[in-house]
Tab-separated table of C-alpha atoms and ligand atoms in Angstrom:
chain	number	residue	atom	x	y	z
Q	1	MET	CA	-17.846	-31.472	-8.842
Q	2	ARG	CA	-17.946	-27.715	-8.237
Q	3	VAL	CA	-16.883	-26.532	-4.799
Q	4	LEU	CA	-17.249	-23.143	-3.126
Q	5	VAL	CA	-14.893	-22.351	-0.236
Q	6	VAL	CA	-16.102	-19.424	1.878
Q	7	GLY	CA	-13.459	-17.175	3.436
Q	8	GLY	CA	-10.243	-15.457	2.501
Q	9	GLY	CA	-7.622	-16.423	5.064
Q	10	GLY	CA	-4.761	-18.872	5.333
Q	11	ARG	CA	-7.154	-21.620	6.408
Q	12	GLU	CA	-9.172	-21.166	3.238
Q	13	HIS	CA	-6.068	-21.198	1.034
Q	14	ALA	CA	-5.053	-24.476	2.705
Q	15	LEU	CA	-8.562	-25.920	2.141
Q	16	VAL	CA	-8.559	-24.815	-1.502
Q	17	TRP	CA	-5.063	-26.301	-1.942
Q	18	LYS	CA	-6.172	-29.627	-0.489
Q	19	ILE	CA	-9.518	-29.738	-2.319
Q	20	SER	CA	-7.767	-28.937	-5.611
Q	21	GLN	CA	-5.959	-32.289	-5.295
Q	22	SER	CA	-9.210	-34.257	-5.229
Q	23	PRO	CA	-9.898	-36.148	-8.462
Q	24	LYS	CA	-13.595	-35.533	-7.826
Q	25	VAL	CA	-13.247	-31.755	-8.131
Q	26	LYS	CA	-13.397	-29.930	-11.465
Q	27	LYS	CA	-13.812	-26.351	-10.362
Q	28	ILE	CA	-13.242	-24.361	-7.145
Q	29	PHE	CA	-14.573	-20.940	-6.228
Q	30	CYS	CA	-13.315	-19.026	-3.223
Q	31	ALA	CA	-15.267	-16.106	-1.740
Q	32	PRO	CA	-13.636	-13.697	-1.288
Q	33	GLY	CA	-10.297	-15.563	-1.411
Q	34	ASN	CA	-6.860	-13.954	-1.578
Q	35	ALA	CA	-3.888	-13.769	-3.942
Q	36	GLY	CA	-2.982	-17.358	-3.058
Q	37	THR	CA	-6.381	-18.914	-3.709
Q	38	ALA	CA	-6.505	-17.059	-7.048
Q	39	ALA	CA	-3.885	-19.475	-8.398
Q	40	LEU	CA	-6.059	-22.560	-7.716
Q	41	ALA	CA	-9.607	-21.268	-7.634
Q	42	GLU	CA	-11.738	-18.543	-9.131
Q	43	ASN	CA	-12.008	-15.809	-6.534
Q	44	VAL	CA	-15.500	-14.403	-6.122
Q	45	ASP	CA	-15.954	-10.877	-4.834
Q	46	ILE	CA	-18.470	-11.668	-2.092
Q	47	ALA	CA	-17.567	-11.235	1.575
Q	48	ALA	CA	-17.852	-14.296	3.804
Q	49	ASP	CA	-20.660	-12.744	5.857
Q	50	GLN	CA	-22.853	-11.954	2.823
Q	51	ILE	CA	-24.644	-15.244	3.175
Q	52	GLU	CA	-27.643	-14.443	0.943
Q	53	ALA	CA	-25.349	-13.345	-1.879
Q	54	LEU	CA	-23.288	-16.507	-1.389
Q	55	ALA	CA	-26.394	-18.689	-1.647
Q	56	ASP	CA	-27.466	-16.830	-4.813
Q	57	PHE	CA	-24.014	-17.395	-6.270
Q	58	ALA	CA	-23.972	-21.095	-5.351
Q	59	GLU	CA	-27.359	-21.580	-6.999
Q	60	ARG	CA	-26.391	-19.671	-10.130
Q	61	GLU	CA	-23.105	-21.544	-10.514
Q	62	SER	CA	-24.534	-24.986	-9.675
Q	63	VAL	CA	-22.142	-25.454	-6.782
Q	64	ASP	CA	-22.209	-29.052	-5.517
Q	65	LEU	CA	-20.575	-28.437	-2.158
Q	66	CYS	CA	-19.872	-25.387	-0.035
Q	67	VAL	CA	-17.177	-25.471	2.668
Q	68	VAL	CA	-17.346	-22.676	5.227
Q	69	GLY	CA	-14.197	-21.320	6.865
Q	70	PRO	CA	-15.006	-18.369	9.145
Q	71	GLU	CA	-17.139	-18.431	12.256
Q	72	GLN	CA	-19.199	-15.326	11.456
Q	73	ALA	CA	-20.787	-16.963	8.427
Q	74	LEU	CA	-21.685	-19.978	10.583
Q	75	THR	CA	-23.215	-18.000	13.435
Q	76	LEU	CA	-25.121	-15.908	10.876
Q	77	GLY	CA	-26.733	-19.119	9.668
Q	78	ILE	CA	-25.095	-19.809	6.304
Q	79	VAL	CA	-25.627	-23.551	6.784
Q	80	ASP	CA	-29.320	-23.120	7.619
Q	81	LEU	CA	-29.817	-20.864	4.612
Q	82	PHE	CA	-28.008	-23.137	2.150
Q	83	ARG	CA	-29.924	-26.172	3.383
Q	84	LYS	CA	-33.207	-24.331	3.102
Q	85	ARG	CA	-32.389	-23.583	-0.507
Q	86	GLY	CA	-31.425	-27.192	-1.243
Q	87	LEU	CA	-27.685	-26.447	-1.418
Q	88	ARG	CA	-25.092	-28.826	0.013
Q	89	VAL	CA	-22.928	-27.301	2.702
Q	90	PHE	CA	-20.344	-28.455	5.234
Q	91	GLY	CA	-20.513	-26.925	8.716
Q	92	PRO	CA	-22.749	-26.546	11.770
Q	93	THR	CA	-26.064	-24.685	11.837
Q	94	ALA	CA	-26.346	-21.337	13.625
Q	95	GLN	CA	-27.795	-23.064	16.699
Q	96	ALA	CA	-24.927	-25.558	16.763
Q	97	ALA	CA	-22.294	-22.875	16.067
Q	98	ARG	CA	-23.260	-21.217	19.363
Q	99	LEU	CA	-20.612	-23.507	20.836
Q	100	GLU	CA	-18.199	-20.924	19.451
Q	101	GLY	CA	-20.498	-17.921	19.100
Q	102	SER	CA	-21.339	-17.703	22.796
Q	103	LYS	CA	-18.843	-18.499	25.534
Q	104	VAL	CA	-21.741	-18.467	28.021
Q	105	PHE	CA	-23.644	-21.096	26.016
Q	106	SER	CA	-20.628	-23.343	25.681
Q	107	LYS	CA	-19.468	-22.969	29.313
Q	108	ASP	CA	-22.973	-23.735	30.596
Q	109	LEU	CA	-23.226	-26.793	28.350
Q	110	MET	CA	-19.852	-28.012	29.602
Q	111	ARG	CA	-20.811	-27.486	33.230
Q	112	ASN	CA	-24.159	-29.239	32.792
Q	113	ASN	CA	-22.469	-32.224	31.208
Q	114	SER	CA	-19.441	-32.456	33.527
Q	115	VAL	CA	-16.987	-31.668	30.745
Q	116	PRO	CA	-13.734	-30.480	32.372
Q	117	THR	CA	-13.213	-26.712	32.030
Q	118	ALA	CA	-12.149	-23.758	34.192
Q	119	ASP	CA	-14.594	-22.631	36.920
Q	120	TYR	CA	-16.398	-19.471	35.867
Q	121	LYS	CA	-19.035	-16.875	36.498
Q	122	VAL	CA	-21.066	-14.881	33.982
Q	123	PHE	CA	-21.774	-11.130	34.313
Q	124	ASP	CA	-23.933	-8.738	32.325
Q	125	ASP	CA	-23.349	-5.818	34.717
Q	126	PRO	CA	-19.853	-4.291	34.826
Q	127	ALA	CA	-20.327	-3.136	38.444
Q	128	LEU	CA	-20.999	-6.704	39.581
Q	129	ALA	CA	-18.072	-7.968	37.517
Q	130	ARG	CA	-15.803	-5.415	39.206
Q	131	ALA	CA	-17.057	-6.354	42.652
Q	132	TYR	CA	-16.343	-10.021	41.925
Q	133	LEU	CA	-12.751	-9.145	41.038
Q	134	GLN	CA	-12.035	-7.903	44.605
Q	135	ASN	CA	-9.138	-9.946	45.994
Q	136	LYS	CA	-8.601	-11.757	42.689
Q	137	ASP	CA	-5.335	-11.584	40.808
Q	138	ARG	CA	-4.560	-14.128	38.073
Q	139	ILE	CA	-7.836	-14.436	36.244
Q	140	ILE	CA	-9.264	-14.599	32.716
Q	141	VAL	CA	-11.910	-12.189	31.416
Q	142	LYS	CA	-13.616	-13.158	28.150
Q	143	ALA	CA	-16.168	-11.419	25.983
Q	144	ASP	CA	-19.169	-13.676	25.415
Q	145	GLY	CA	-19.384	-13.237	21.643
Q	146	LEU	CA	-17.074	-13.435	18.621
Q	147	THR	CA	-13.899	-11.313	18.703
Q	148	ALA	CA	-11.555	-12.871	16.109
Q	149	GLY	CA	-9.595	-14.542	18.895
Q	150	LYS	CA	-8.840	-11.253	20.645
Q	151	GLY	CA	-11.504	-11.076	23.368
Q	152	ALA	CA	-9.859	-13.280	26.010
Q	153	TYR	CA	-7.781	-11.264	28.478
Q	154	VAL	CA	-5.284	-13.240	30.503
Q	155	CYS	CA	-4.860	-10.975	33.532
Q	156	ARG	CA	-1.982	-11.158	35.993
Q	157	THR	CA	-3.360	-8.555	38.384
Q	158	ARG	CA	-6.710	-7.207	39.521
Q	159	GLU	CA	-5.885	-3.930	37.756
Q	160	GLU	CA	-5.507	-5.742	34.440
Q	161	ALA	CA	-8.802	-7.529	35.013
Q	162	LEU	CA	-10.553	-4.230	35.717
Q	163	ILE	CA	-9.197	-2.835	32.445
Q	164	ALA	CA	-10.491	-5.943	30.658
Q	165	VAL	CA	-13.985	-5.415	32.078
Q	166	GLU	CA	-13.870	-1.758	31.063
Q	167	ASP	CA	-12.642	-2.552	27.524
Q	168	ILE	CA	-15.144	-5.313	26.905
Q	169	MET	CA	-18.265	-4.141	28.759
Q	170	GLU	CA	-17.996	-0.350	28.817
Q	171	LYS	CA	-15.778	0.768	25.953
Q	172	LYS	CA	-17.363	-2.043	23.925
Q	173	VAL	CA	-14.239	-2.604	21.876
Q	174	TYR	CA	-15.877	-5.785	20.536
Q	175	GLY	CA	-19.346	-4.266	20.221
Q	176	SER	CA	-22.255	-6.349	21.440
Q	177	ALA	CA	-19.943	-9.368	21.837
Q	178	GLY	CA	-19.121	-7.669	25.140
Q	179	ASP	CA	-22.661	-7.434	26.511
Q	180	ARG	CA	-21.715	-10.271	28.818
Q	181	VAL	CA	-18.388	-11.520	30.119
Q	182	VAL	CA	-17.229	-14.861	31.415
Q	183	ILE	CA	-14.702	-14.503	34.228
Q	184	GLU	CA	-12.863	-17.743	34.757
Q	185	GLU	CA	-10.090	-19.244	36.829
Q	186	PHE	CA	-6.578	-19.278	35.448
Q	187	LEU	CA	-5.425	-22.687	34.248
Q	188	ASP	CA	-1.748	-23.474	34.161
Q	189	GLY	CA	-0.450	-25.963	31.654
Q	190	ARG	CA	0.247	-26.383	27.952
Q	191	GLU	CA	-2.207	-25.793	25.151
Q	192	VAL	CA	-3.137	-27.994	22.256
Q	193	SER	CA	-5.806	-27.837	19.549
Q	194	TYR	CA	-7.910	-30.930	19.002
Q	195	LEU	CA	-9.996	-30.860	15.836
Q	196	ALA	CA	-12.424	-33.556	14.825
Q	197	PHE	CA	-14.901	-34.237	12.055
Q	198	THR	CA	-18.350	-35.201	13.216
Q	199	ASP	CA	-21.661	-36.052	11.581
Q	200	GLY	CA	-23.445	-35.459	14.883
Q	201	LYS	CA	-22.932	-39.019	16.087
Q	202	THR	CA	-19.562	-40.398	15.061
Q	203	ILE	CA	-16.383	-38.417	15.725
Q	204	VAL	CA	-13.225	-38.855	13.661
Q	205	PRO	CA	-10.357	-36.738	14.983
Q	206	LEU	CA	-7.767	-34.969	12.917
Q	207	GLU	CA	-4.165	-35.244	14.087
Q	208	PRO	CA	-3.389	-33.078	17.129
Q	209	ALA	CA	-1.963	-29.672	16.307
Q	210	GLN	CA	-0.610	-26.831	18.361
Q	211	ASP	CA	-1.173	-23.148	17.830
Q	212	HIS	CA	0.786	-20.155	19.129
Q	213	LYS	CA	-1.754	-17.501	20.039
Q	214	ALA	CA	0.459	-14.840	21.634
Q	215	ALA	CA	1.920	-12.184	19.343
Q	216	TYR	CA	5.572	-12.396	20.369
Q	217	ASP	CA	8.309	-14.923	21.122
Q	218	GLY	CA	8.098	-16.711	24.442
Q	219	ASP	CA	4.295	-16.346	24.414
Q	220	GLU	CA	4.591	-12.655	25.265
Q	221	GLY	CA	2.222	-9.931	24.152
Q	222	PRO	CA	-1.451	-9.835	23.306
Q	223	ASN	CA	-3.402	-12.759	21.897
Q	224	THR	CA	-3.799	-12.964	18.136
Q	225	GLY	CA	-5.737	-15.222	15.790
Q	226	GLY	CA	-2.620	-17.450	15.816
Q	227	MET	CA	1.023	-16.762	14.893
Q	228	GLY	CA	1.974	-20.268	13.850
Q	229	ALA	CA	1.080	-23.912	14.305
Q	230	TYR	CA	2.497	-27.363	14.000
Q	231	SER	CA	1.418	-30.978	13.823
Q	232	PRO	CA	1.822	-33.534	15.276
Q	233	ALA	CA	1.682	-32.166	18.811
Q	234	PRO	CA	3.656	-34.671	20.897
Q	235	LEU	CA	2.096	-33.226	24.049
Q	236	LEU	CA	-1.138	-35.042	23.287
Q	237	THR	CA	-0.166	-38.647	23.859
Q	238	PRO	CA	-2.455	-41.465	22.643
Q	239	GLU	CA	-3.673	-41.930	26.251
Q	240	LEU	CA	-4.563	-38.253	26.527
Q	241	GLN	CA	-6.314	-38.384	23.156
Q	242	GLU	CA	-8.480	-41.195	24.416
Q	243	ARG	CA	-9.414	-39.109	27.426
Q	244	VAL	CA	-10.197	-36.090	25.253
Q	245	MET	CA	-12.547	-38.199	23.151
Q	246	ALA	CA	-14.258	-39.829	26.148
Q	247	GLU	CA	-14.397	-36.853	28.530
Q	248	ILE	CA	-14.858	-33.966	26.105
Q	249	MET	CA	-15.686	-34.672	22.459
Q	250	TYR	CA	-18.341	-37.381	22.805
Q	251	PRO	CA	-20.114	-35.765	25.779
Q	252	MET	CA	-20.351	-32.460	23.894
Q	253	VAL	CA	-21.571	-33.922	20.599
Q	254	GLU	CA	-24.120	-36.034	22.468
Q	255	ALA	CA	-25.233	-33.065	24.570
Q	256	MET	CA	-25.742	-30.999	21.426
Q	257	ALA	CA	-27.858	-33.743	19.883
Q	258	ARG	CA	-29.942	-33.994	23.065
Q	259	ALA	CA	-30.367	-30.197	23.070
Q	260	GLY	CA	-31.904	-30.492	19.596
Q	261	CYS	CA	-29.007	-28.936	17.684
Q	262	LEU	CA	-27.175	-31.771	16.016
Q	263	TYR	CA	-23.553	-30.746	15.556
Q	264	GLN	CA	-22.139	-31.513	12.108
Q	265	GLY	CA	-18.844	-30.199	10.806
Q	266	VAL	CA	-15.497	-29.678	12.477
Q	267	LEU	CA	-15.540	-29.413	16.242
Q	268	TYR	CA	-12.384	-27.762	17.486
Q	269	ALA	CA	-11.519	-27.976	21.180
Q	270	GLY	CA	-8.876	-25.588	22.480
Q	271	LEU	CA	-7.410	-27.532	25.387
Q	272	MET	CA	-5.178	-26.858	28.362
Q	273	ILE	CA	-3.297	-29.927	29.531
Q	274	ASP	CA	-2.296	-29.873	33.184
Q	275	SER	CA	-1.307	-32.515	35.700
Q	276	SER	CA	-4.918	-33.632	36.109
Q	277	GLY	CA	-5.471	-34.023	32.359
Q	278	PRO	CA	-7.239	-32.091	29.591
Q	279	LYS	CA	-9.537	-29.110	30.216
Q	280	VAL	CA	-11.430	-27.080	27.624
Q	281	LEU	CA	-10.469	-23.429	27.107
Q	282	GLU	CA	-12.925	-22.908	24.287
Q	283	PHE	CA	-14.708	-24.571	21.408
Q	284	ASN	CA	-14.592	-23.412	17.824
Q	285	ALA	CA	-17.167	-24.477	15.278
Q	286	ARG	CA	-14.795	-24.733	12.310
Q	287	PHE	CA	-11.310	-25.524	11.071
Q	288	GLY	CA	-8.586	-23.673	13.000
Q	289	ASP	CA	-6.449	-20.989	11.463
Q	290	PRO	CA	-3.459	-21.560	11.256
Q	291	GLU	CA	-3.784	-25.223	12.381
Q	292	THR	CA	-5.443	-26.137	9.071
Q	293	GLN	CA	-2.294	-25.224	7.138
Q	294	PRO	CA	-0.032	-27.918	8.701
Q	295	LEU	CA	-2.956	-30.355	8.994
Q	296	MET	CA	-3.822	-30.205	5.295
Q	297	MET	CA	-0.166	-30.741	4.426
Q	298	ARG	CA	-0.145	-33.900	6.546
Q	299	MET	CA	-3.509	-35.290	5.409
Q	300	LYS	CA	-3.060	-37.999	2.798
Q	301	SER	CA	-6.740	-38.877	2.309
Q	302	ASP	CA	-8.958	-37.010	-0.106
Q	303	LEU	CA	-10.826	-34.388	1.925
Q	304	ILE	CA	-14.021	-34.430	-0.150
Q	305	PRO	CA	-15.346	-37.896	0.856
Q	306	ILE	CA	-14.797	-36.969	4.517
Q	307	LEU	CA	-16.840	-33.763	4.166
Q	308	ASP	CA	-19.529	-35.697	2.288
Q	309	ALA	CA	-19.666	-38.355	5.007
Q	310	CYS	CA	-20.191	-35.681	7.687
Q	311	ILE	CA	-23.065	-34.151	5.751
Q	312	ASP	CA	-24.711	-37.498	5.030
Q	313	GLY	CA	-24.262	-39.026	8.508
Q	314	ARG	CA	-21.923	-41.738	7.187
Q	315	LEU	CA	-18.783	-40.857	9.115
Q	316	LYS	CA	-18.706	-44.227	10.872
Q	317	ARG	CA	-17.373	-45.857	7.735
Q	318	GLN	CA	-14.719	-43.194	7.133
Q	319	SER	CA	-11.064	-43.246	8.136
Q	320	ILE	CA	-8.342	-40.700	7.482
Q	321	GLN	CA	-4.750	-41.434	6.448
Q	322	TRP	CA	-2.029	-39.117	7.682
Q	323	SER	CA	1.593	-38.627	6.723
Q	324	ASP	CA	4.054	-39.591	9.475
Q	325	GLU	CA	5.958	-36.427	8.677
Q	326	SER	CA	5.727	-33.208	10.679
Q	327	ALA	CA	4.434	-29.883	9.409
Q	328	VAL	CA	5.187	-26.406	10.732
Q	329	CYS	CA	3.451	-23.170	9.760
Q	330	VAL	CA	5.055	-19.796	10.549
Q	331	VAL	CA	2.705	-16.833	10.222
Q	332	MET	CA	4.191	-13.629	8.817
Q	333	ALA	CA	2.172	-10.624	9.964
Q	334	ALA	CA	1.883	-6.939	9.139
Q	335	GLU	CA	3.599	-4.313	11.271
Q	336	GLY	CA	1.352	-3.469	14.202
Q	337	TYR	CA	-0.749	-6.656	14.118
Q	338	PRO	CA	-2.720	-7.582	16.271
Q	339	GLY	CA	-3.276	-3.837	16.723
Q	340	LYS	CA	-3.689	-1.355	13.869
Q	341	TYR	CA	-1.720	-2.214	10.758
Q	342	ALA	CA	-1.142	-0.822	7.288
Q	343	LYS	CA	-2.237	-2.586	4.090
Q	344	GLY	CA	-1.005	-2.414	0.509
Q	345	LYS	CA	2.714	-3.154	1.032
Q	346	GLU	CA	4.321	-5.077	-1.820
Q	347	ILE	CA	5.552	-8.553	-0.827
Q	348	PHE	CA	8.862	-9.800	-2.257
Q	349	GLY	CA	10.363	-13.278	-2.485
Q	350	LEU	CA	7.159	-15.318	-2.689
Q	351	GLU	CA	8.171	-17.288	-5.763
Q	352	GLU	CA	11.583	-18.208	-4.434
Q	353	ALA	CA	10.129	-19.303	-1.086
Q	354	GLY	CA	7.415	-21.339	-2.801
Q	355	ARG	CA	9.971	-23.146	-4.981
Q	356	GLN	CA	11.593	-24.788	-1.933
Q	357	SER	CA	10.688	-28.456	-1.828
Q	358	GLY	CA	8.302	-29.412	0.955
Q	359	VAL	CA	7.182	-25.798	1.356
Q	360	VAL	CA	3.813	-24.201	0.624
Q	361	VAL	CA	3.362	-20.491	1.201
Q	362	PHE	CA	-0.283	-20.180	2.192
Q	363	HIS	CA	-1.628	-16.679	1.741
Q	364	ALA	CA	-3.913	-15.016	4.278
Q	365	GLY	CA	-4.290	-11.227	4.035
Q	366	THR	CA	-2.979	-10.696	0.491
Q	367	SER	CA	-4.366	-9.188	-2.684
Q	368	LEU	CA	-3.291	-8.909	-6.304
Q	369	ALA	CA	-2.778	-5.599	-8.094
Q	370	ASP	CA	-1.075	-5.250	-11.494
Q	371	GLY	CA	0.656	-8.580	-11.086
Q	372	LYS	CA	2.026	-7.638	-7.679
Q	373	VAL	CA	1.096	-9.317	-4.422
Q	374	LEU	CA	0.226	-6.784	-1.721
Q	375	THR	CA	-0.510	-7.126	1.978
Q	376	ASN	CA	-4.218	-6.882	2.715
Q	377	GLY	CA	-4.645	-7.978	6.330
Q	378	GLY	CA	-2.985	-8.500	9.703
Q	379	ARG	CA	-1.910	-12.094	9.243
Q	380	VAL	CA	-0.433	-12.034	5.761
Q	381	LEU	CA	1.196	-15.412	5.040
Q	382	GLY	CA	1.476	-18.858	6.618
Q	383	VAL	CA	4.759	-20.331	5.428
Q	384	THR	CA	4.331	-24.065	5.911
Q	385	ALA	CA	6.881	-26.870	5.572
Q	386	LEU	CA	6.691	-30.661	5.738
Q	387	ASP	CA	9.699	-32.760	6.744
Q	388	ASP	CA	10.729	-35.947	8.543
Q	389	ASP	CA	10.383	-34.564	12.053
Q	390	LEU	CA	9.620	-31.293	13.811
Q	391	PRO	CA	13.203	-29.951	13.992
Q	392	ALA	CA	13.644	-30.541	10.252
Q	393	ALA	CA	10.253	-28.978	9.431
Q	394	ILE	CA	11.065	-25.953	11.616
Q	395	LYS	CA	14.354	-25.438	9.782
Q	396	ARG	CA	12.708	-25.783	6.377
Q	397	ALA	CA	9.892	-23.376	7.252
Q	398	TYR	CA	12.228	-20.671	8.575
Q	399	GLU	CA	14.536	-21.000	5.566
Q	400	ALA	CA	11.543	-20.185	3.366
Q	401	VAL	CA	10.451	-17.342	5.680
Q	402	GLY	CA	13.952	-15.872	5.254
Q	403	LYS	CA	13.340	-15.419	1.528
Q	404	ILE	CA	10.217	-13.285	1.958
Q	405	LYS	CA	10.018	-9.646	2.945
Q	406	TRP	CA	7.934	-6.506	2.897
Q	407	GLU	CA	8.053	-3.261	4.798
Q	408	GLY	CA	7.419	-3.833	8.506
Q	409	PHE	CA	6.725	-7.589	8.539
Q	410	HIS	CA	7.108	-9.553	11.759
Q	411	TYR	CA	6.887	-13.184	12.763
Q	412	ARG	CA	7.639	-15.359	15.766
Q	413	LYS	CA	11.042	-17.046	15.752
Q	414	ASP	CA	10.025	-19.825	18.141
Q	415	ILE	CA	7.179	-21.649	16.397
Q	416	ALA	CA	7.176	-25.328	17.400
Q	417	GLY	CA	10.351	-24.530	19.348
Q	418	ARG	CA	9.447	-26.267	22.577
Q	419	ALA	CA	8.232	-29.505	21.060
Q	420	GLY	CA	10.848	-29.402	18.320
Q	421	ALA	CA	13.783	-28.750	20.624
Q	422	ARG	CA	12.756	-31.397	23.092
Q	423	GLY	CA	12.065	-33.780	20.260
Q	424	GLN	CA	9.150	-35.117	22.269
S	501	AMP	P1	-9.962	-18.529	24.117
S	501	AMP	O1	-10.347	-17.517	23.090
S	501	AMP	O2	-11.000	-18.792	25.113
S	501	AMP	O3	-9.356	-19.777	23.529
S	501	AMP	O4	-8.720	-17.879	24.869
S	501	AMP	C1	-7.594	-17.424	24.136
S	501	AMP	C2	-6.319	-17.802	24.846
S	501	AMP	O5	-6.330	-17.269	26.185
S	501	AMP	C3	-6.131	-19.298	25.035
S	501	AMP	O6	-5.586	-19.879	23.891
S	501	AMP	C4	-5.204	-19.318	26.230
S	501	AMP	O7	-3.867	-19.026	25.839
S	501	AMP	C5	-5.704	-18.182	27.080
S	501	AMP	N1	-6.704	-18.669	28.049
S	501	AMP	C6	-8.035	-18.749	27.873
S	501	AMP	N2	-8.648	-19.234	28.961
S	501	AMP	C7	-7.683	-19.482	29.866
S	501	AMP	C8	-7.673	-20.012	31.197
S	501	AMP	N3	-8.792	-20.339	31.840
S	501	AMP	N4	-6.476	-20.135	31.810
S	501	AMP	C9	-5.333	-19.770	31.196
S	501	AMP	N5	-5.274	-19.268	29.952
S	501	AMP	C10	-6.432	-19.125	29.279
S	502	LIG	N1	-6.016	-20.924	15.820
S	502	LIG	C1	-7.080	-20.426	16.568
S	502	LIG	C2	-8.359	-20.392	15.887
S	502	LIG	O1	-8.513	-20.846	14.773
S	502	LIG	O2	-9.289	-19.887	16.479
């Protein structure tokens, strides 16, 4: 079987790594890939949003299955295009991917189907948004469209909220993604990522995982794409998982089917758990990054039959085996990320870190030049370790992180800290 993985981040390296272990797979392509995927797959110099070129490539190379990582390709309609051309592809259609591509679409669908989420209002006029913010302090302002995880402003004061409206709607720092904003109530609690495979009818969850979105220790600083992740996430007890399935996952998948856009692929719910239970912060239409890195290290089953079952509507007969061990991924980022950052810095210590047992150094923004590995993005590496429990996996991951360096790197020192320290 010949597989094409679309994307070039840490998530895609983790998918390539996992798929490469499948006895069914003879050849993997990764477009565009990174220095890490190059060791397991043939990197293809096509950007993830060049969906026509990707379809041409898949046809030419007789690709049997395409797995899509990034959201842009999905909202651009890569799945629709591949299907139209008779190519097999894993992921939701453009209509279905609106669950991630438009916060307004997904919030309205949640409200109409009584799925628990923060109260909200939608604005397309900055003056009306500003007027609404009178007498409000703690509040969240979100761009409607895709922003690489950066378009949600958690505001402590009205002044901060006004700046958010100005950034998103007037300065247009996220372009047309900021034509509308969702302003929603602040939810207090703890976050967890709940990812599930679905064929549009049956839902088979992955193990719970937890992401760290803020840039700095103690959840300080701006939001990023994710600075680290771990699994399992003890916060999501079996009872809570049952509620998430019954109150959130099934109602959404059924609502999508009723709306005429069957949802197939990975449905990722970003959840806030408070005293009343789980509430949805957002949906993503794909595997999480960096959650996929620890999840793939814990998944014992072959991934390929699961992807096939989603595509063919056979998920009901599919189960997934997981390792009882814990996995922790620490993201190492470029100086300045999530703001402006430099590229092209040589990375040292990769081989030594990768030789540690139970450790995989997943690459994200890296490239190869003359045998050297250089930084090529904001999130550069996801150093991931598997061990008996969270404290042991944390220790193993940070030992490996300690062997790697480049000019200006930074990483959070407290990944999995809360759960690990409490041993919950
Ligand atoms: P989102 O892109 O919608 O997942 O938001 C990014 C991050 O902002 C989340 O992971 C939370 O940390 C925070 N956030 C989003 N919505 C809320 C909310 N209603 N209350 C509190 N924090 C939120
Ligand atoms: N880890 C957050 C995301 O994948 O969007």
